[in-house]
Amino acid sequence: MTETTSQPIPSQPKRNLFQQLDLDVRLLGMIGAFVILCIGFNILTDGRFLSPRNLFNLTIQTVSVAIMATGMVFVIVMRHIDLSVGGVLAVTSAVMALVQTKLLPTYFGLGFDNPLTWIIAIAIGLCIGTLIGAFQGWLIGYQSVPAFIVTLGGFLVWRNSGWLFTSGQTIGPLDKNFLVLGGVNGTMGEAASWAIGIVAVAVSLWAMISSRRGRIQHGFPAKPAWAEGVVMGIVTSAILGFVWILNSYDIPTRKLQRMFEAKGEVMPEGLQVGYGLPISVLILIVTAIVMTIVARRTRLGRYIFATGGNPDAAELSGINTRFLTVKVFAIMGFLCALSAVVASARLQNHTNDIGTLDELRVIAAAVIGGTALAGGAGTIYGAILGALVMQSLQSGMAMVGVDAPLQNIVVGTVLVLAVWLDIQYRKRMGAKL
C-alpha cells in the first residue's frame, strides 16, 4: 500500500490596490499627467488657469477636437489614418454658413431665426460630411489606395474647396438658433445642469452595478465590494465636481441685465447666475456615449477591433473589411461635420482658417489617449482625455506667454513621447504574457 502525499495548493499572488480596483494603468498615468499639468500652469499663472472662467472656456474649446478624436479611434484601430479631418470640417462649415446666409433666404425665403433654418443647414452639412467620408473610404477599401494618400489629397481638396465656395470671405453672422450649439451662447443653466449631473450619476452607478451582477452570474471574477464602492465614489465625485465647476462661472452682470431686458423684466439687485453645462459639451457627452456603445456593444464595433487586430483573419472569418472601411470613414466624416457645427457656432462665423492643424490635434488626442497606431486597441474615453490634455497644454502655454512656434514644438514633442511610452508599455505587457 503506497502512501500518497497531498500537494499544497499554490497561493494566489497578492494583488495590489490598483489591481483590486481594476483600473487602467495608462489611464491613471494620463490623469496624473493632466493633474500635474494643471497644477503647474495654475502656479505659473497665479491661479488663473484653474479659475472657473478658464475651465469653462477650456471645456468648450476642447469639444470640437474631442468629437473628431472619437472617430479617429476607429480609423486608427483599423490601421488607417485620416489627414483630411480639418479640411472636411472647413468645407462643411462653409456649406452650412452659405446655406444659412444665402441659399435659404434667397431661394426659399427662410431668413434668420426661422425655426427651420438651422435644422436644414445642419442636416445638409452632416450629409455632405458623411458622403465625403464614405467616398474616401470607398477609395481606400475598394480601390486599394492607401489611406495616407487619399486623406492627404483630401486635406488639400476639401479645405481649398471651402475657400472657393466662400471666395475666401468670412461668412456671418450665423443664425441665432445655430449659435446656441457653440458654447457660451447656449448653456443649460444651473438647475438643469445639476439635474443632468444627477441623472448621469444614477446611470453610471446602475451600469456599474449591472456589470458587476452580470460578471458574478456568469462566473467571471469581479472586484471586491469595497473596490467597487471606491470606483463609484470617484465617478460620482468627478461628475458632480464637473457640474459644480461649470456652474461656478457666473454670467457677466451686464449680459444678465440684457437677458432680463429682452424678456421685459427687471433684474433683481445682486443676482448672480452661473452658465452651467454648455450645449456643445452635452453634444460631446452624447457622442462619447454613442461611440462607446458602438465600440463595446455592437457587431460593428467588434468587427472594427477584430479587423484592426488581424485583418487577414477577420476577412477569412467572413467580415467584409472593404465595406467596413467605408463605414468607418463615413462615421469620421459625419463627426467632422458635427465638429464644424460646434466650431463655427462658437466662433459665430465661418472663417477660412477654421480647423487649421486639427489633423495634428485629433491624431495626437487619439494616440495620447492610448490608441495603438499598430491597430486593434483604443478607447473613446482615452481619446477625449487626450484632447483635453492637448487643449490644456496649448491653453496653458498661451496664458504663460509662450510663442506659437514653441507651442507647436512642445505639442510635437509630447506626441512623439506619448507614442514611445505606449510602445514601451505594450512591450512590457507582452513580455509578461
JSON list of C-alpha atoms in Angstrom, two decimals, residues 194-280:
[
{"chain": "A", "resi": 194, "resn": "TRP", "atom": "CA", "xyz": [-27.44, 69.74, -11.67]},
{"chain": "A", "resi": 195, "resn": "ALA", "atom": "CA", "xyz": [-30.36, 67.63, -12.90]},
{"chain": "A", "resi": 196, "resn": "ILE", "atom": "CA", "xyz": [-28.30, 66.26, -15.79]},
{"chain": "A", "resi": 197, "resn": "GLY", "atom": "CA", "xyz": [-25.40, 65.58, -13.42]},
{"chain": "A", "resi": 198, "resn": "ILE", "atom": "CA", "xyz": [-27.62, 63.64, -11.00]},
{"chain": "A", "resi": 199, "resn": "VAL", "atom": "CA", "xyz": [-29.10, 61.61, -13.86]},
{"chain": "A", "resi": 200, "resn": "ALA", "atom": "CA", "xyz": [-25.57, 60.89, -15.15]},
{"chain": "A", "resi": 201, "resn": "VAL", "atom": "CA", "xyz": [-24.51, 59.69, -11.70]},
{"chain": "A", "resi": 202, "resn": "ALA", "atom": "CA", "xyz": [-27.57, 57.44, -11.42]},
{"chain": "A", "resi": 203, "resn": "VAL", "atom": "CA", "xyz": [-26.99, 55.93, -14.89]},
{"chain": "A", "resi": 204, "resn": "SER", "atom": "CA", "xyz": [-23.28, 55.39, -14.18]},
{"chain": "A", "resi": 205, "resn": "LEU", "atom": "CA", "xyz": [-23.95, 53.65, -10.87]},
{"chain": "A", "resi": 206, "resn": "TRP", "atom": "CA", "xyz": [-26.67, 51.50, -12.44]},
{"chain": "A", "resi": 207, "resn": "ALA", "atom": "CA", "xyz": [-24.29, 50.49, -15.27]},
{"chain": "A", "resi": 208, "resn": "MET", "atom": "CA", "xyz": [-21.51, 49.52, -12.83]},
{"chain": "A", "resi": 209, "resn": "ILE", "atom": "CA", "xyz": [-23.88, 47.56, -10.59]},
{"chain": "A", "resi": 210, "resn": "SER", "atom": "CA", "xyz": [-25.40, 45.75, -13.58]},
{"chain": "A", "resi": 211, "resn": "SER", "atom": "CA", "xyz": [-21.94, 44.93, -14.93]},
{"chain": "A", "resi": 212, "resn": "ARG", "atom": "CA", "xyz": [-20.84, 43.54, -11.56]},
{"chain": "A", "resi": 213, "resn": "ARG", "atom": "CA", "xyz": [-24.00, 41.45, -11.24]},
{"chain": "A", "resi": 214, "resn": "GLY", "atom": "CA", "xyz": [-23.54, 40.06, -14.74]},
{"chain": "A", "resi": 215, "resn": "ARG", "atom": "CA", "xyz": [-19.93, 39.08, -14.12]},
{"chain": "A", "resi": 216, "resn": "ILE", "atom": "CA", "xyz": [-20.88, 37.28, -10.92]},
{"chain": "A", "resi": 217, "resn": "GLN", "atom": "CA", "xyz": [-23.78, 35.44, -12.57]},
{"chain": "A", "resi": 218, "resn": "HIS", "atom": "CA", "xyz": [-21.58, 34.18, -15.39]},
{"chain": "A", "resi": 219, "resn": "GLY", "atom": "CA", "xyz": [-18.73, 33.14, -13.10]},
{"chain": "A", "resi": 220, "resn": "PHE", "atom": "CA", "xyz": [-16.28, 35.85, -14.10]},
{"chain": "A", "resi": 221, "resn": "PRO", "atom": "CA", "xyz": [-14.03, 37.47, -11.47]},
{"chain": "A", "resi": 222, "resn": "ALA", "atom": "CA", "xyz": [-15.38, 40.71, -10.01]},
{"chain": "A", "resi": 223, "resn": "LYS", "atom": "CA", "xyz": [-13.82, 43.45, -7.95]},
{"chain": "A", "resi": 224, "resn": "PRO", "atom": "CA", "xyz": [-14.36, 43.32, -4.17]},
{"chain": "A", "resi": 225, "resn": "ALA", "atom": "CA", "xyz": [-17.40, 45.24, -2.97]},
{"chain": "A", "resi": 226, "resn": "TRP", "atom": "CA", "xyz": [-15.23, 47.88, -1.29]},
{"chain": "A", "resi": 227, "resn": "ALA", "atom": "CA", "xyz": [-13.26, 48.42, -4.51]},
{"chain": "A", "resi": 228, "resn": "GLU", "atom": "CA", "xyz": [-16.49, 48.79, -6.47]},
{"chain": "A", "resi": 229, "resn": "GLY", "atom": "CA", "xyz": [-17.62, 51.36, -3.90]},
{"chain": "A", "resi": 230, "resn": "VAL", "atom": "CA", "xyz": [-14.39, 53.33, -4.27]},
{"chain": "A", "resi": 231, "resn": "VAL", "atom": "CA", "xyz": [-14.75, 53.46, -8.06]},
{"chain": "A", "resi": 232, "resn": "MET", "atom": "CA", "xyz": [-18.38, 54.55, -7.72]},
{"chain": "A", "resi": 233, "resn": "GLY", "atom": "CA", "xyz": [-17.33, 57.29, -5.33]},
{"chain": "A", "resi": 234, "resn": "ILE", "atom": "CA", "xyz": [-14.65, 58.52, -7.76]},
{"chain": "A", "resi": 235, "resn": "VAL", "atom": "CA", "xyz": [-17.11, 58.56, -10.67]},
{"chain": "A", "resi": 236, "resn": "THR", "atom": "CA", "xyz": [-19.76, 60.37, -8.63]},
{"chain": "A", "resi": 237, "resn": "SER", "atom": "CA", "xyz": [-17.28, 62.99, -7.41]},
{"chain": "A", "resi": 238, "resn": "ALA", "atom": "CA", "xyz": [-15.94, 63.54, -10.92]},
{"chain": "A", "resi": 239, "resn": "ILE", "atom": "CA", "xyz": [-19.38, 64.09, -12.47]},
{"chain": "A", "resi": 240, "resn": "LEU", "atom": "CA", "xyz": [-20.75, 66.35, -9.75]},
{"chain": "A", "resi": 241, "resn": "GLY", "atom": "CA", "xyz": [-17.44, 68.23, -9.46]},
{"chain": "A", "resi": 242, "resn": "PHE", "atom": "CA", "xyz": [-17.51, 68.90, -13.21]},
{"chain": "A", "resi": 243, "resn": "VAL", "atom": "CA", "xyz": [-21.04, 70.32, -12.97]},
{"chain": "A", "resi": 244, "resn": "TRP", "atom": "CA", "xyz": [-20.07, 72.42, -9.95]},
{"chain": "A", "resi": 245, "resn": "ILE", "atom": "CA", "xyz": [-17.13, 73.97, -11.84]},
{"chain": "A", "resi": 246, "resn": "LEU", "atom": "CA", "xyz": [-19.31, 74.91, -14.83]},
{"chain": "A", "resi": 247, "resn": "ASN", "atom": "CA", "xyz": [-21.98, 76.37, -12.55]},
{"chain": "A", "resi": 248, "resn": "SER", "atom": "CA", "xyz": [-19.33, 78.43, -10.73]},
{"chain": "A", "resi": 249, "resn": "TYR", "atom": "CA", "xyz": [-18.68, 80.61, -13.79]},
{"chain": "A", "resi": 250, "resn": "ASP", "atom": "CA", "xyz": [-21.20, 83.43, -13.44]},
{"chain": "A", "resi": 251, "resn": "ILE", "atom": "CA", "xyz": [-22.81, 85.23, -16.36]},
{"chain": "A", "resi": 252, "resn": "PRO", "atom": "CA", "xyz": [-21.46, 88.84, -16.51]},
{"chain": "A", "resi": 253, "resn": "THR", "atom": "CA", "xyz": [-23.84, 91.32, -14.85]},
{"chain": "A", "resi": 254, "resn": "ARG", "atom": "CA", "xyz": [-24.31, 93.46, -17.96]},
{"chain": "A", "resi": 255, "resn": "LYS", "atom": "CA", "xyz": [-25.15, 90.42, -20.11]},
{"chain": "A", "resi": 256, "resn": "LEU", "atom": "CA", "xyz": [-27.56, 89.19, -17.46]},
{"chain": "A", "resi": 257, "resn": "GLN", "atom": "CA", "xyz": [-29.27, 92.59, -17.44]},
{"chain": "A", "resi": 258, "resn": "ARG", "atom": "CA", "xyz": [-29.73, 92.43, -21.22]},
{"chain": "A", "resi": 259, "resn": "MET", "atom": "CA", "xyz": [-31.25, 88.96, -20.88]},
{"chain": "A", "resi": 260, "resn": "PHE", "atom": "CA", "xyz": [-33.81, 90.28, -18.38]},
{"chain": "A", "resi": 261, "resn": "GLU", "atom": "CA", "xyz": [-34.49, 93.35, -20.54]},
{"chain": "A", "resi": 262, "resn": "ALA", "atom": "CA", "xyz": [-35.18, 91.13, -23.56]},
{"chain": "A", "resi": 263, "resn": "LYS", "atom": "CA", "xyz": [-37.91, 89.44, -21.52]},
{"chain": "A", "resi": 264, "resn": "GLY", "atom": "CA", "xyz": [-39.30, 92.78, -20.35]},
{"chain": "A", "resi": 265, "resn": "GLU", "atom": "CA", "xyz": [-38.28, 92.09, -16.75]},
{"chain": "A", "resi": 266, "resn": "VAL", "atom": "CA", "xyz": [-36.13, 93.88, -14.18]},
{"chain": "A", "resi": 267, "resn": "MET", "atom": "CA", "xyz": [-33.09, 92.01, -12.86]},
{"chain": "A", "resi": 268, "resn": "PRO", "atom": "CA", "xyz": [-33.06, 91.70, -9.06]},
{"chain": "A", "resi": 269, "resn": "GLU", "atom": "CA", "xyz": [-30.18, 93.59, -7.50]},
{"chain": "A", "resi": 270, "resn": "GLY", "atom": "CA", "xyz": [-27.14, 91.46, -6.67]},
{"chain": "A", "resi": 271, "resn": "LEU", "atom": "CA", "xyz": [-28.39, 88.45, -8.67]},
{"chain": "A", "resi": 272, "resn": "GLN", "atom": "CA", "xyz": [-25.69, 86.01, -9.78]},
{"chain": "A", "resi": 273, "resn": "VAL", "atom": "CA", "xyz": [-26.43, 83.19, -12.20]},
{"chain": "A", "resi": 274, "resn": "GLY", "atom": "CA", "xyz": [-23.97, 80.57, -13.43]},
{"chain": "A", "resi": 275, "resn": "TYR", "atom": "CA", "xyz": [-23.70, 79.48, -17.06]},
{"chain": "A", "resi": 276, "resn": "GLY", "atom": "CA", "xyz": [-23.99, 75.79, -16.31]},
{"chain": "A", "resi": 277, "resn": "LEU", "atom": "CA", "xyz": [-23.40, 72.98, -18.79]},
{"chain": "A", "resi": 278, "resn": "PRO", "atom": "CA", "xyz": [-22.82, 74.20, -22.37]},
{"chain": "A", "resi": 279, "resn": "ILE", "atom": "CA", "xyz": [-24.96, 72.51, -25.02]},
{"chain": "A", "resi": 280, "resn": "SER", "atom": "CA", "xyz": [-21.80, 71.81, -27.04]}
]
